[in-house]
Amino acid sequence: MLLKIKENNQIAQNVWEITLAGQFPYESVQPGQFIMVRIGRGSEHVLRRPISIAAVTEERLTIVLRVVGEGTKWLSKQSVGEQLDVLGPLGRGFPLPPSNAKVLVVGGGIGSPPLYLLSSKLQALTPDLDLVLGFRTKSECFWTDRFSQLGNLVITTDDGSAGRAGNVLDAVEGMLQSGHKWDYVYACGPQPMLRALQQYFSETAVQGYVSLEERMACGVGACYGCVCRTKDDAFSKRICADGPVFDWNEVIL
Amino acid sequence: MKGPDLSVELAGLKLRNPVMPASGCFGFGREYAKYYPLNQLGAVVVKAVTRLPRQGNPTPRVAEVTGGMLNAIGLANPGLEAVLNHELPWLAKQDVPVIVNVAGAAVEEYVEVARSIADSGLAAAIELNVSCPNVKAGGISFGVDPGVLKNLVAEVKQVCRIPLFVKLTPNVTDIRELALAAQAGGADGLSLINTLIGMKIDLNSRRPVLANKIGGLSGPAVKPVAVRMVYETAQVVDIPIIGMGGIATGADAVEFIMAGASAVMVGTANFTNPLACPNIIAEIRDFMLENGIKSLDEIRGCAL
């Protein structure tokens, strides 16, 4: 489907926020789902780029992306009023917890955007939501004001230029020591971060869901390009179609 | 006025039109059935099947390059039993011929898988994969030596009661030798080309992008190579050819047919646009209408 660009703004170093409008099943979007966006107009680019849905209203879709290569660079340069060819919403999103569960949301860098949509849903379910977002440095931080309206937000930066110095796991440990308890953890970010969280909570009853990222080709489950191994060693799971969100007890990170 | 006739006959198979997805680019059909009814296709060609499940290569397995992509999936598939029990029965209800791509690490494996698929009654034809560039044991090793290929095709042909196609690799000095060897072994048809071996290096990490380092190049970038190879092969074999390599439009498909292909397969274009196959079918029809072509027989091999 073709969606029109309503806004396209740089919001941090190498990070852009694009808002789209047009015919799209907005009401069906689950937090954690993504869209596949076509790049360019000719046949130079054959693969769409998977980008998670950061926010959705009844008539708008917002994505946040980091410019990492040619495709995302092209997206960052598209003007308001131009159209993007989009497939979606795709994949399986985050299962929501029962009401009043104690929930921690952990985001790493450009893994944070889908957690915004998730947290806005969690806000209605849980009275005090804990949010930890990690960035490398202050210039890469984005949407901290928006996230802070959804829960108790802790920001970390590797260099200490904003928030707490250190990584998200340091912050999570600190919160645990000061008495925080959680029933559910939701995370999206670099794989080492997800693995660290998975290991940290492995001996506990905390239920966790992680959203994974991988280079994709089809985005719909047909090509087996993006896969992850599972602990029961069954046939690999497809991140695009069986995920991108997985129970952290299920996957090998 | 009667519309143009897109139907083709291919080694005894009657297809509604000459367009089918290429193996590996369409899973087992379920994903694209959400976008259109599969019976719009000439046939469905499923992902390569091996005797046992295969996890495939480490990720990243795909990378985009200018005008194409590299893949090194590594024949990931759920294995013969799962395909026979779960995938083919579902496909059999979709009112479309099913071609099953078969891969193996040894002649015995090819024979066993092909026999089981053929005897199941759930497939219209088999496509023998002797051209996967991403797996060390098997696959490609059967597709580069004419003697080895002829022997494999002959062994499989003995147990295969349905039409047998052989999918050829372009990564050889002269594809005609392999085409003739497959024909001599008893192949009912040929499909070509599989992907060309390529590589992409990431300037930041200074390492190949693909975990497998090398991968198969596909997409519009390979089309001229593929057209040339179909053209050359069509000049020397008597069996039908399914042409593929970078087909993204009806015009691309017509080009392959003019080069001698009886039918075409569409691979990478499915990723760019899930509706690529139905669009290509419509564009072939439009081309025929505009040019007063009533049957594809009129243009098949006309460039030869």
PDB file of N, CA, C and O in Angstrom, chain A residues 22-46:
ATOM      1  N   GLY A  22      -2.586   7.441   5.184  1.00  0.00           N
ATOM      2  CA  GLY A  22      -3.166   6.802   4.005  1.00  0.00           C
ATOM      3  C   GLY A  22      -3.842   5.514   4.416  1.00  0.00           C
ATOM      4  O   GLY A  22      -3.956   5.211   5.604  1.00  0.00           O
ATOM      5  N   GLN A  23      -4.297   4.758   3.422  1.00  0.00           N
ATOM      6  CA  GLN A  23      -5.019   3.513   3.693  1.00  0.00           C
ATOM      7  C   GLN A  23      -4.114   2.493   4.357  1.00  0.00           C
ATOM      8  O   GLN A  23      -3.156   2.019   3.745  1.00  0.00           O
ATOM      9  N   PHE A  24      -4.394   2.162   5.585  1.00  0.00           N
ATOM     10  CA  PHE A  24      -3.589   1.196   6.340  1.00  0.00           C
ATOM     11  C   PHE A  24      -4.453   0.658   7.475  1.00  0.00           C
ATOM     12  O   PHE A  24      -5.236   1.407   8.050  1.00  0.00           O
ATOM     13  N   PRO A  25      -4.309  -0.625   7.810  1.00  0.00           N
ATOM     14  CA  PRO A  25      -5.132  -1.161   8.907  1.00  0.00           C
ATOM     15  C   PRO A  25      -4.577  -0.741  10.277  1.00  0.00           C
ATOM     16  O   PRO A  25      -4.106  -1.574  11.049  1.00  0.00           O
ATOM     17  N   TYR A  26      -4.661   0.550  10.559  1.00  0.00           N
ATOM     18  CA  TYR A  26      -4.081   1.101  11.793  1.00  0.00           C
ATOM     19  C   TYR A  26      -4.589   0.390  13.040  1.00  0.00           C
ATOM     20  O   TYR A  26      -3.840   0.134  13.984  1.00  0.00           O
ATOM     21  N   GLU A  27      -5.897   0.086  13.045  1.00  0.00           N
ATOM     22  CA  GLU A  27      -6.505  -0.464  14.257  1.00  0.00           C
ATOM     23  C   GLU A  27      -5.987  -1.865  14.571  1.00  0.00           C
ATOM     24  O   GLU A  27      -6.082  -2.322  15.707  1.00  0.00           O
ATOM     25  N   SER A  28      -5.395  -2.549  13.573  1.00  0.00           N
ATOM     26  CA  SER A  28      -4.953  -3.930  13.810  1.00  0.00           C
ATOM     27  C   SER A  28      -3.505  -4.008  14.294  1.00  0.00           C
ATOM     28  O   SER A  28      -3.011  -5.088  14.602  1.00  0.00           O
ATOM     29  N   VAL A  29      -2.812  -2.871  14.354  1.00  0.00           N
ATOM     30  CA  VAL A  29      -1.387  -2.901  14.706  1.00  0.00           C
ATOM     31  C   VAL A  29      -1.170  -3.348  16.153  1.00  0.00           C
ATOM     32  O   VAL A  29      -1.787  -2.816  17.077  1.00  0.00           O
ATOM     33  N   GLN A  30      -0.322  -4.343  16.332  1.00  0.00           N
ATOM     34  CA  GLN A  30       0.085  -4.792  17.667  1.00  0.00           C
ATOM     35  C   GLN A  30       1.463  -4.218  17.974  1.00  0.00           C
ATOM     36  O   GLN A  30       2.312  -4.169  17.087  1.00  0.00           O
ATOM     37  N   PRO A  31       1.723  -3.825  19.213  1.00  0.00           N
ATOM     38  CA  PRO A  31       3.062  -3.327  19.546  1.00  0.00           C
ATOM     39  C   PRO A  31       4.109  -4.394  19.226  1.00  0.00           C
ATOM     40  O   PRO A  31       3.928  -5.564  19.578  1.00  0.00           O
ATOM     41  N   GLY A  32       5.177  -3.994  18.556  1.00  0.00           N
ATOM     42  CA  GLY A  32       6.215  -4.953  18.184  1.00  0.00           C
ATOM     43  C   GLY A  32       6.157  -5.348  16.723  1.00  0.00           C
ATOM     44  O   GLY A  32       7.103  -5.930  16.202  1.00  0.00           O
ATOM     45  N   GLN A  33       5.050  -5.044  16.056  1.00  0.00           N
ATOM     46  CA  GLN A  33       4.956  -5.361  14.634  1.00  0.00           C
ATOM     47  C   GLN A  33       5.752  -4.349  13.814  1.00  0.00           C
ATOM     48  O   GLN A  33       6.123  -3.280  14.301  1.00  0.00           O
ATOM     49  N   PHE A  34       6.001  -4.691  12.549  1.00  0.00           N
ATOM     50  CA  PHE A  34       6.825  -3.840  11.709  1.00  0.00           C
ATOM     51  C   PHE A  34       6.220  -3.697  10.321  1.00  0.00           C
ATOM     52  O   PHE A  34       5.248  -4.392   9.986  1.00  0.00           O
ATOM     53  N   ILE A  35       6.785  -2.798   9.554  1.00  0.00           N
ATOM     54  CA  ILE A  35       6.404  -2.669   8.146  1.00  0.00           C
ATOM     55  C   ILE A  35       7.645  -2.917   7.288  1.00  0.00           C
ATOM     56  O   ILE A  35       8.774  -2.793   7.764  1.00  0.00           O
ATOM     57  N   MET A  36       7.425  -3.320   6.044  1.00  0.00           N
ATOM     58  CA  MET A  36       8.511  -3.444   5.080  1.00  0.00           C
ATOM     59  C   MET A  36       8.340  -2.284   4.105  1.00  0.00           C
ATOM     60  O   MET A  36       7.300  -2.175   3.442  1.00  0.00           O
ATOM     61  N   VAL A  37       9.359  -1.465   4.002  1.00  0.00           N
ATOM     62  CA  VAL A  37       9.271  -0.258   3.181  1.00  0.00           C
ATOM     63  C   VAL A  37      10.127  -0.423   1.930  1.00  0.00           C
ATOM     64  O   VAL A  37      11.315  -0.773   2.023  1.00  0.00           O
ATOM     65  N   ARG A  38       9.529  -0.153   0.796  1.00  0.00           N
ATOM     66  CA  ARG A  38      10.278  -0.237  -0.460  1.00  0.00           C
ATOM     67  C   ARG A  38      11.207   0.971  -0.579  1.00  0.00           C
ATOM     68  O   ARG A  38      10.846   2.089  -0.211  1.00  0.00           O
ATOM     69  N   ILE A  39      12.392   0.711  -1.117  1.00  0.00           N
ATOM     70  CA  ILE A  39      13.402   1.750  -1.244  1.00  0.00           C
ATOM     71  C   ILE A  39      13.574   2.112  -2.717  1.00  0.00           C
ATOM     72  O   ILE A  39      13.724   1.230  -3.567  1.00  0.00           O
ATOM     73  N   GLY A  40      13.571   3.405  -3.020  1.00  0.00           N
ATOM     74  CA  GLY A  40      13.820   3.850  -4.390  1.00  0.00           C
ATOM     75  C   GLY A  40      12.631   3.625  -5.297  1.00  0.00           C
ATOM     76  O   GLY A  40      11.607   3.073  -4.885  1.00  0.00           O
ATOM     77  N   ARG A  41      12.779   4.052  -6.536  1.00  0.00           N
ATOM     78  CA  ARG A  41      11.657   3.941  -7.480  1.00  0.00           C
ATOM     79  C   ARG A  41      11.932   2.935  -8.592  1.00  0.00           C
ATOM     80  O   ARG A  41      11.023   2.478  -9.253  1.00  0.00           O
ATOM     81  N   GLY A  42      13.170   2.626  -8.843  1.00  0.00           N
ATOM     82  CA  GLY A  42      13.490   1.737  -9.966  1.00  0.00           C
ATOM     83  C   GLY A  42      13.882   0.357  -9.483  1.00  0.00           C
ATOM     84  O   GLY A  42      13.342  -0.132  -8.496  1.00  0.00           O
ATOM     85  N   SER A  43      14.822  -0.283 -10.170  1.00  0.00           N
ATOM     86  CA  SER A  43      15.211  -1.635  -9.773  1.00  0.00           C
ATOM     87  C   SER A  43      16.592  -1.676  -9.122  1.00  0.00           C
ATOM     88  O   SER A  43      17.181  -2.733  -8.986  1.00  0.00           O
ATOM     89  N   GLU A  44      17.100  -0.509  -8.710  1.00  0.00           N
ATOM     90  CA  GLU A  44      18.394  -0.500  -8.029  1.00  0.00           C
ATOM     91  C   GLU A  44      18.292  -1.213  -6.674  1.00  0.00           C
ATOM     92  O   GLU A  44      19.168  -1.973  -6.286  1.00  0.00           O
ATOM     93  N   HIS A  45      17.181  -0.947  -5.955  1.00  0.00           N
ATOM     94  CA  HIS A  45      16.976  -1.581  -4.649  1.00  0.00           C
ATOM     95  C   HIS A  45      15.885  -2.642  -4.768  1.00  0.00           C
ATOM     96  O   HIS A  45      14.753  -2.324  -5.100  1.00  0.00           O
ATOM     97  N   VAL A  46      16.235  -3.883  -4.492  1.00  0.00           N
ATOM     98  CA  VAL A  46      15.250  -4.960  -4.638  1.00  0.00           C
ATOM     99  C   VAL A  46      14.671  -5.405  -3.308  1.00  0.00           C
ATOM    100  O   VAL A  46      13.655  -6.093  -3.279  1.00  0.00           O
TER     101      VAL A  46
END
